[in-house]
Amino acid sequence: MAKILCVLYPDPETGYPPKYSRDTIPVITHYANGQTAPTPKGSLGFKPGELLGSVSGALGLRNYAEGHGHELIVISDKDGPDSEFEKFLPEAEVVISQPFWPAYLTKERIAKATKLKIAITAGIGSDHVDLEAAARAGITVAEVTGSNSISVAEHVVMMVLSLARNYLPSHEIAIRGGWDIADCVSRSYDIEGMHFGAIAAGRIGLAVLRRLKPFDLNLHYTDVHRLNPEVEKELGLTYHPDAESLVRAVDIVNLQMPLYPSTEHFFNDEMFAKMKRGAYLINCARGKLVERDAVVRALESGQLAGYAGDVWFPQPAPSDHPWRTMPFNGMTPHMSGTSLSAQARYAAGTLEILESYFDGTSIREEYLIVKNGELAGTGAKSYKLT
Ligand code: NAD
């Protein structure tokens, strides 16, 4: 019998389950690169479309865990030495955490987690785990690659349009009973004809480029892995050897690279200074990719016309985090990858990974981040340990 420690965000303030606004969600069987959506062997312990990412939803894992004699401990109290996470961690063989409410597995915590064999990210992005410490401790790190890529890509497209067209301030004016059209439009532009740049064109970055193609933008990208020439031709992409060259050329930047030690604070005062005045930056990758106070300075000086995203550091962000109140921001809490649609896929993927782990069969290569003491699968392609 194994102890499975699952850290999820709290239930809705209005109670669980919420009143759902729709009765069904579409069935997605494959992703754009041909990868199949999760295919667990056992039956799902939930109906797709239910809220699974909060404590009462338990990622739909209760039937599987208890049916196989495991103990499933579901908590949300995760920060600080007196947290429930620290209390249960030494006994846990499996830790499951979502990036939206990350249970930070620091090297100090990994040292205390002497029974831990696998850390599963229910979602995508395993930077909340110290990957080097996990590798050294022989812990496998796996995530549900592909499960919420389109969820995030759609959120990015929404943010591109809402920043450039000045949607949120105009909506506020409407709510307040106003009709101040000149105020609405003084910062409102069409994106048609603008230059858009993707920093990283992996699953999400490329999906954003594909979705923006019909808006008749000029599309640019940079990535450590160049896309194949047919894709570049199909989308009319301009490739840049580095981010500095890209930011000088474009009006809108989407930052979509993973966070690892050398990408921390990738966007700082120097990088902002290289952008065109009045550029927009979207970051639905990770908060720590951007230096917190440099964004505020860039918005206040006008170097940046707008910043939007859903990722912060730490998470949850403190109530006085400056990104909540800085000018021209379109921030949301970390929600893009945890739509009800996304949850159905990453909960099924978490079940698939658990089944593989307990049955002793191989976890899909694309789900692996760390295995046998080193980066593996998607981890070997997209992350570095330094
Ligand atoms: P992916 O592995 O498919 O793509 C990542 C890409 O980044 C790869 O093409 C890789 O070559 C590139 N890359 C790595 N380091 C780079 C560097 N220094 N410069 C340029 N390119 C670099 O991953 P994905 O599914 O597209 O996700 C990307 C990131 O988005 C995740 O790591 C995660 O942090 C974040 N994410 C956020 C949410 C959310 O809810 N906001 C959800 C999913 C993923």
Coordinates of C-alpha atoms and ligand atoms in Angstrom, one line a residue:
M1 CA 0.0 0.0 0.0
A2 CA 1.4 3.4 -1.0
K3 CA 0.7 6.8 0.4
I4 CA -0.3 9.2 -2.5
L5 CA 0.0 12.8 -1.4
C6 CA -2.1 15.1 -3.7
V7 CA -1.9 18.9 -3.3
L8 CA -4.8 20.7 -4.9
Y9 CA -6.2 24.2 -4.8
P10 CA -9.1 25.0 -2.4
D11 CA -12.7 24.4 -3.3
P12 CA -14.8 27.3 -4.7
E13 CA -15.8 29.8 -2.1
T14 CA -19.4 29.2 -3.2
G15 CA -19.1 25.4 -2.3
Y16 CA -18.5 22.2 -4.1
P17 CA -19.6 21.1 -6.6
P18 CA -20.1 24.4 -8.4
K19 CA -23.2 25.0 -10.6
Y20 CA -21.9 24.1 -14.1
S21 CA -22.7 26.4 -17.0
R22 CA -22.5 23.6 -19.6
D23 CA -23.5 20.0 -19.6
T24 CA -20.9 18.5 -21.8
I25 CA -17.4 19.2 -23.2
P26 CA -16.0 18.1 -26.6
V27 CA -14.1 14.8 -26.7
I28 CA -10.5 15.4 -27.8
T29 CA -8.7 12.2 -28.8
H30 CA -5.5 13.5 -30.4
Y31 CA -3.3 16.6 -30.3
A32 CA -1.9 18.6 -33.3
N33 CA 1.4 16.6 -33.3
G34 CA -0.5 13.3 -33.5
Q35 CA 0.0 12.4 -29.9
T36 CA -3.0 10.7 -28.4
A37 CA -4.8 12.2 -25.4
P38 CA -4.4 10.2 -22.2
T39 CA -5.5 6.6 -22.4
P40 CA -5.8 5.2 -18.9
K41 CA -6.7 1.5 -18.7
G42 CA -9.1 1.8 -15.8
S43 CA -12.4 3.7 -15.8
L44 CA -12.3 7.4 -15.1
G45 CA -13.5 8.3 -11.6
F46 CA -15.2 11.4 -12.9
K47 CA -17.4 12.8 -15.6
P48 CA -15.4 15.1 -18.0
G49 CA -16.3 18.7 -17.4
E50 CA -16.4 18.3 -13.6
L51 CA -14.2 20.5 -11.3
L52 CA -11.4 18.1 -10.5
G53 CA -8.5 20.3 -9.6
S54 CA -9.8 21.4 -6.2
V55 CA -9.6 19.4 -3.0
S56 CA -13.1 17.8 -3.3
G57 CA -12.6 16.9 -6.9
A58 CA -9.4 15.0 -5.9
L59 CA -8.5 14.7 -9.7
G60 CA -11.1 11.9 -9.8
L61 CA -8.4 9.6 -8.3
R62 CA -10.2 8.3 -5.2
N63 CA -11.8 5.2 -6.8
Y64 CA -8.6 4.1 -8.4
A65 CA -6.4 4.7 -5.3
E66 CA -8.7 3.1 -2.8
G67 CA -9.7 0.3 -5.1
H68 CA -6.0 -0.6 -5.3
G69 CA -5.4 -0.4 -1.6
H70 CA -3.5 2.9 -1.6
E71 CA -4.1 5.8 0.7
L72 CA -4.9 9.0 -1.1
I73 CA -4.3 12.1 1.0
V74 CA -5.6 15.3 -0.5
I75 CA -4.6 18.6 1.0
S76 CA -4.2 22.3 -0.1
D77 CA -2.1 23.6 2.8
K78 CA 1.3 23.5 1.2
D79 CA 3.6 26.4 2.3
G80 CA 5.8 26.8 5.3
P81 CA 7.4 24.3 7.7
D82 CA 4.1 23.7 9.6
S83 CA 2.1 23.0 6.5
E84 CA 0.2 19.7 6.0
F85 CA 2.4 19.1 3.0
E86 CA 5.5 19.1 5.2
K87 CA 3.7 16.9 7.7
F88 CA 2.7 14.2 5.2
L89 CA 5.8 14.4 2.9
P90 CA 8.1 12.0 4.8
E91 CA 5.6 9.1 4.3
A92 CA 4.6 9.8 0.7
E93 CA 5.7 7.5 -2.1
V94 CA 3.9 9.6 -4.7
V95 CA 3.4 13.4 -4.7
I96 CA 0.9 14.9 -7.2
S97 CA 0.8 18.7 -7.6
Q98 CA -0.7 21.2 -10.1
P99 CA 1.4 24.2 -11.3
F100 CA -1.6 26.5 -10.5
W101 CA -1.1 25.7 -6.8
P102 CA 2.4 24.4 -6.8
A103 CA 3.7 22.3 -3.9
Y104 CA 7.2 23.5 -4.1
L105 CA 9.5 20.4 -3.9
T106 CA 12.7 22.2 -2.9
K107 CA 16.0 20.3 -2.3
E108 CA 15.4 20.7 1.4
R109 CA 12.0 19.1 1.1
I110 CA 13.3 16.4 -1.2
A111 CA 15.9 15.5 1.5
K112 CA 13.0 15.0 4.0
A113 CA 11.0 12.9 1.5
T114 CA 12.9 9.7 2.0
K115 CA 10.1 7.4 0.6
L116 CA 9.3 9.6 -2.4
K117 CA 9.7 7.7 -5.8
I118 CA 7.6 9.8 -8.2
A119 CA 6.5 13.4 -8.4
I120 CA 3.7 13.9 -10.9
T121 CA 2.7 17.2 -12.3
A122 CA -1.0 17.2 -13.0
G123 CA -0.6 19.7 -15.9
I124 CA 2.5 20.9 -17.7
G125 CA 5.7 22.6 -16.2
S126 CA 7.6 20.8 -13.5
D127 CA 9.8 23.8 -12.4
H128 CA 8.2 23.7 -8.9
V129 CA 10.3 20.5 -8.4
D130 CA 14.1 21.0 -7.9
L131 CA 14.9 18.8 -10.9
E132 CA 18.5 18.4 -10.1
A133 CA 17.8 17.4 -6.5
A134 CA 15.1 15.0 -7.7
A135 CA 17.5 13.4 -10.2
R136 CA 20.1 13.0 -7.5
A137 CA 17.6 11.4 -5.2
G138 CA 16.5 9.0 -8.0
I139 CA 12.9 10.4 -8.0
T140 CA 11.0 10.2 -11.3
V141 CA 9.3 13.4 -12.4
A142 CA 6.5 13.2 -14.9
E143 CA 3.9 15.5 -16.3
V144 CA 0.9 15.3 -18.6
T145 CA 2.5 16.8 -21.7
G146 CA 0.1 18.1 -24.2
S147 CA -2.9 18.0 -21.9
N148 CA -3.5 21.8 -21.6
S149 CA -1.4 23.2 -24.5
I150 CA -4.4 24.4 -26.4
S151 CA -6.1 25.7 -23.2
V152 CA -3.1 28.0 -22.7
A153 CA -2.8 28.9 -26.4
E154 CA -6.4 30.1 -26.4
H155 CA -5.7 32.2 -23.3
V156 CA -2.7 33.8 -24.9
V157 CA -4.7 34.8 -28.0
M158 CA -7.3 36.3 -25.8
M159 CA -4.7 38.3 -24.0
V160 CA -3.0 39.5 -27.2
L161 CA -6.3 40.9 -28.4
S162 CA -7.5 42.3 -25.1
L163 CA -4.3 44.2 -24.5
A164 CA -3.9 45.7 -28.0
R165 CA -7.6 46.6 -28.3
N166 CA -7.8 48.0 -24.7
Y167 CA -10.6 45.6 -23.9
L168 CA -10.4 45.4 -20.1
P169 CA -10.4 49.2 -19.3
S170 CA -13.2 49.7 -21.9
H171 CA -15.2 46.9 -20.2
E172 CA -14.7 48.7 -16.9
I173 CA -16.1 51.9 -18.4
A174 CA -19.2 50.1 -19.6
I175 CA -19.7 48.5 -16.1
R176 CA -19.4 51.9 -14.4
G177 CA -22.2 53.3 -16.6
G178 CA -19.9 55.4 -18.8
W179 CA -19.7 56.0 -22.5
D180 CA -16.3 57.6 -22.7
I181 CA -15.3 56.4 -26.2
A182 CA -12.3 58.6 -26.5
D183 CA -10.9 57.1 -23.3
C184 CA -11.6 53.6 -24.6
V185 CA -9.8 54.1 -27.9
S186 CA -6.9 56.3 -26.8
R187 CA -4.9 53.1 -26.4
S188 CA -6.7 50.8 -28.8
Y189 CA -5.1 49.3 -31.9
D190 CA -5.8 46.6 -34.6
I191 CA -3.3 43.8 -34.5
E192 CA -3.5 43.3 -38.3
G193 CA -0.1 44.0 -39.9
M194 CA 1.7 44.1 -36.5
H195 CA 4.8 41.9 -35.9
F196 CA 4.3 39.1 -33.4
G197 CA 7.1 37.0 -31.9
A198 CA 7.1 33.7 -30.0
I199 CA 10.0 33.1 -27.6
A200 CA 9.9 29.3 -27.7
A201 CA 7.7 27.5 -30.3
G202 CA 7.1 24.2 -28.5
R203 CA 3.6 22.8 -28.2
I204 CA 2.0 25.9 -26.8
G205 CA 4.2 28.5 -28.7
L206 CA 3.5 26.9 -32.0
A207 CA -0.2 26.5 -31.3
V208 CA -0.4 30.3 -30.6
L209 CA 1.4 31.1 -33.9
R210 CA -1.1 28.8 -35.8
R211 CA -4.1 30.5 -34.1
L212 CA -2.8 34.0 -34.8
K213 CA -2.0 33.3 -38.5
P214 CA -5.6 34.2 -39.7
F215 CA -5.2 37.7 -38.1
D216 CA -2.7 38.7 -40.8
L217 CA 0.2 39.4 -38.4
N218 CA 3.8 39.0 -39.4
L219 CA 4.9 36.0 -37.4
H220 CA 8.4 35.6 -35.9
Y221 CA 9.9 33.0 -33.5
T222 CA 13.1 31.9 -31.8
D223 CA 13.7 28.5 -30.1
V224 CA 16.7 26.3 -29.3
H225 CA 15.2 23.8 -31.7
R226 CA 14.4 25.2 -35.1
L227 CA 11.0 24.2 -36.6
N228 CA 11.0 22.1 -39.8
P229 CA 11.1 24.2 -43.0
E230 CA 7.6 23.2 -44.1
V231 CA 6.1 24.6 -40.9
E232 CA 8.1 27.8 -41.3
K233 CA 6.9 28.1 -44.9
E234 CA 3.2 27.3 -44.0
L235 CA 3.0 30.0 -41.4
G236 CA 5.4 32.4 -43.1
L237 CA 7.7 32.5 -40.0
T238 CA 10.8 34.6 -39.6
Y239 CA 13.3 32.7 -37.5
H240 CA 15.6 34.6 -35.1
P241 CA 18.8 33.1 -33.7
D242 CA 18.0 34.7 -30.3
A243 CA 15.4 36.5 -28.3
E244 CA 17.3 39.9 -28.5
S245 CA 17.0 39.9 -32.2
L246 CA 13.3 38.9 -32.0
V247 CA 12.3 41.6 -29.5
R248 CA 13.9 44.4 -31.6
A249 CA 11.7 43.3 -34.6
V250 CA 8.2 42.7 -33.1
D251 CA 5.3 44.6 -31.5
I252 CA 3.9 41.7 -29.4
V253 CA 5.9 39.0 -27.7
N254 CA 4.7 35.7 -26.3
L255 CA 7.0 34.2 -23.8
Q256 CA 6.5 30.4 -23.7
M257 CA 9.8 28.8 -22.6
P258 CA 10.1 26.5 -19.6
L259 CA 11.6 27.9 -16.4
Y260 CA 15.0 26.4 -15.3
P261 CA 17.9 28.1 -13.6
S262 CA 19.4 29.8 -16.7
T263 CA 16.0 31.2 -17.9
E264 CA 15.1 32.8 -14.5
H265 CA 14.7 36.6 -15.0
F266 CA 15.2 36.1 -18.8
F267 CA 13.2 39.4 -19.2
N268 CA 14.9 42.1 -17.2
D269 CA 15.7 45.8 -17.7
E270 CA 18.2 45.1 -20.4
M271 CA 15.8 42.9 -22.4
F272 CA 12.9 45.5 -22.0
A273 CA 15.2 48.2 -23.3
K274 CA 15.8 46.3 -26.5
M275 CA 12.0 46.1 -27.3
K276 CA 10.2 48.6 -29.5
R277 CA 8.6 51.4 -27.4
G278 CA 5.0 50.4 -26.8
A279 CA 5.4 46.7 -27.3
Y280 CA 3.2 44.2 -25.5
L281 CA 4.4 41.1 -23.5
I282 CA 2.3 38.1 -22.8
N283 CA 3.6 35.5 -20.3
C284 CA 1.6 32.4 -19.6
A285 CA 4.8 30.3 -19.1
R286 CA 6.2 31.1 -15.6
G287 CA 6.3 34.2 -13.5
K288 CA 10.0 33.9 -12.6
L289 CA 11.0 34.2 -16.3
V290 CA 10.4 37.9 -15.8
E291 CA 12.0 40.1 -13.2
R292 CA 9.1 41.3 -11.1
D293 CA 10.0 45.0 -10.7
A294 CA 11.5 45.4 -14.2
V295 CA 8.0 44.9 -15.7
V296 CA 6.5 47.5 -13.4
R297 CA 9.2 50.0 -14.5
A298 CA 8.7 49.2 -18.2
L299 CA 5.0 49.8 -17.9
E300 CA 5.4 53.0 -15.9
S301 CA 7.9 54.4 -18.4
G302 CA 5.8 53.5 -21.4
Q303 CA 8.5 51.2 -22.8
L304 CA 5.9 48.4 -22.5
A305 CA 2.3 49.3 -23.5
G306 CA 0.8 46.3 -21.8
Y307 CA 1.6 43.1 -19.9
A308 CA -0.7 40.1 -19.4
G309 CA -0.4 36.6 -18.2
D310 CA -1.5 34.2 -15.5
V311 CA 1.8 33.1 -13.9
W312 CA 3.4 34.7 -10.8
F313 CA 6.0 33.9 -8.2
P314 CA 5.3 32.7 -5.6
Q315 CA 1.9 31.1 -6.1
P316 CA -0.5 32.0 -4.7
A317 CA 0.8 35.6 -5.2
P318 CA 0.6 37.8 -2.0
S319 CA -2.3 40.3 -2.0
D320 CA 0.2 43.2 -2.4
H321 CA 2.1 41.7 -5.3
P322 CA 2.8 44.7 -7.6
W323 CA 1.6 42.9 -10.8
R324 CA -2.0 43.1 -9.3
T325 CA -2.0 46.9 -9.6
M326 CA 0.7 47.9 -12.1
P327 CA -0.7 50.0 -15.0
F328 CA -1.9 48.4 -18.2
N329 CA -1.9 44.9 -16.9
G330 CA -4.3 42.1 -17.9
M331 CA -3.3 39.6 -15.2
T332 CA -5.4 36.7 -14.1
P333 CA -4.6 34.1 -11.4
H334 CA -2.9 31.0 -12.8
M335 CA -6.0 29.6 -14.6
S336 CA -5.3 29.2 -18.3
G337 CA -4.2 25.5 -18.1
T338 CA -6.9 24.5 -15.7
S339 CA -10.1 25.1 -17.6
L340 CA -12.6 22.3 -16.9
S341 CA -11.7 21.1 -20.4
A342 CA -8.0 20.8 -19.5
Q343 CA -8.7 19.2 -16.2
A344 CA -10.5 16.3 -17.8
R345 CA -7.4 15.5 -19.8
Y346 CA -4.7 16.0 -17.2
A347 CA -6.7 14.1 -14.6
A348 CA -7.0 11.2 -17.0
G349 CA -3.2 11.6 -17.7
T350 CA -2.4 11.5 -14.0
L351 CA -4.4 8.3 -13.7
E352 CA -2.5 6.9 -16.7
I353 CA 0.9 7.8 -15.1
L354 CA -0.2 6.2 -11.8
E355 CA -1.3 3.0 -13.5
S356 CA 2.1 2.7 -15.3
Y357 CA 4.0 3.4 -12.1
F358 CA 2.1 0.9 -10.0
D359 CA 1.9 -1.7 -12.8
G360 CA 5.7 -1.4 -13.4
T361 CA 5.2 -0.5 -17.1
S362 CA 6.8 2.3 -19.0
I363 CA 5.5 5.8 -18.6
R364 CA 5.1 7.4 -22.0
E365 CA 8.4 9.0 -23.1
E366 CA 6.7 12.4 -23.7
Y367 CA 5.5 12.5 -20.1
L368 CA 8.9 12.1 -18.6
I369 CA 10.9 15.0 -17.3
V370 CA 13.4 13.2 -15.0
K371 CA 14.2 9.5 -14.8
N372 CA 17.1 7.3 -13.7
G373 CA 19.0 10.3 -12.3
E374 CA 18.8 12.5 -15.4
L375 CA 16.5 14.6 -17.7
A376 CA 14.5 12.3 -19.9
G377 CA 11.7 12.5 -22.6
T378 CA 10.3 16.0 -22.8
G379 CA 12.6 17.0 -19.9
A380 CA 15.7 16.2 -22.0
K381 CA 14.3 18.3 -25.0
S382 CA 13.0 21.3 -23.2
Y383 CA 14.8 21.7 -19.8
K384 CA 18.3 22.2 -18.6
L385 CA 19.5 21.5 -15.0
T386 CA 21.5 24.7 -14.9
Ligands
NAD1 P1 7.3 22.2 -24.8 O1 8.2 21.4 -24.1 O2 6.4 21.7 -25.9 O3 8.1 23.5 -25.5 C1 9.0 24.2 -24.8 C2 9.9 24.8 -25.9 O4 10.8 25.7 -25.3 C3 10.8 23.8 -26.6 O5 10.6 23.9 -28.0 C4 12.2 24.2 -26.3 O6 13.1 23.9 -27.3 C5 12.0 25.7 -26.0 N1 13.1 26.3 -25.1 C6 13.7 25.8 -24.0 N2 14.6 26.6 -23.5 C7 14.6 27.7 -24.4 C8 15.4 28.8 -24.5 N3 16.3 29.1 -23.5 N4 15.2 29.7 -25.5 C9 14.3 29.4 -26.5 N5 13.5 28.3 -26.5 C10 13.7 27.4 -25.4 O7 6.4 22.9 -23.7 P2 5.0 23.6 -23.8 O8 3.9 22.6 -23.6 O9 4.9 24.5 -25.0 O10 5.0 24.5 -22.5 C11 5.9 25.5 -22.3 C12 5.9 26.1 -20.9 O11 4.6 26.7 -20.7 C13 5.9 25.0 -19.8 O12 7.3 24.7 -19.5 C14 5.2 25.7 -18.6 O13 6.1 26.4 -17.8 C15 4.3 26.7 -19.3 N6 2.8 26.2 -19.2 C16 2.0 27.1 -18.5 C17 0.7 26.7 -18.4 C18 -0.3 27.7 -17.7 O14 -1.4 27.2 -17.2 N7 -0.1 28.9 -17.7 C19 0.2 25.5 -18.8 C20 1.1 24.6 -19.5 C21 2.4 25.0 -19.6

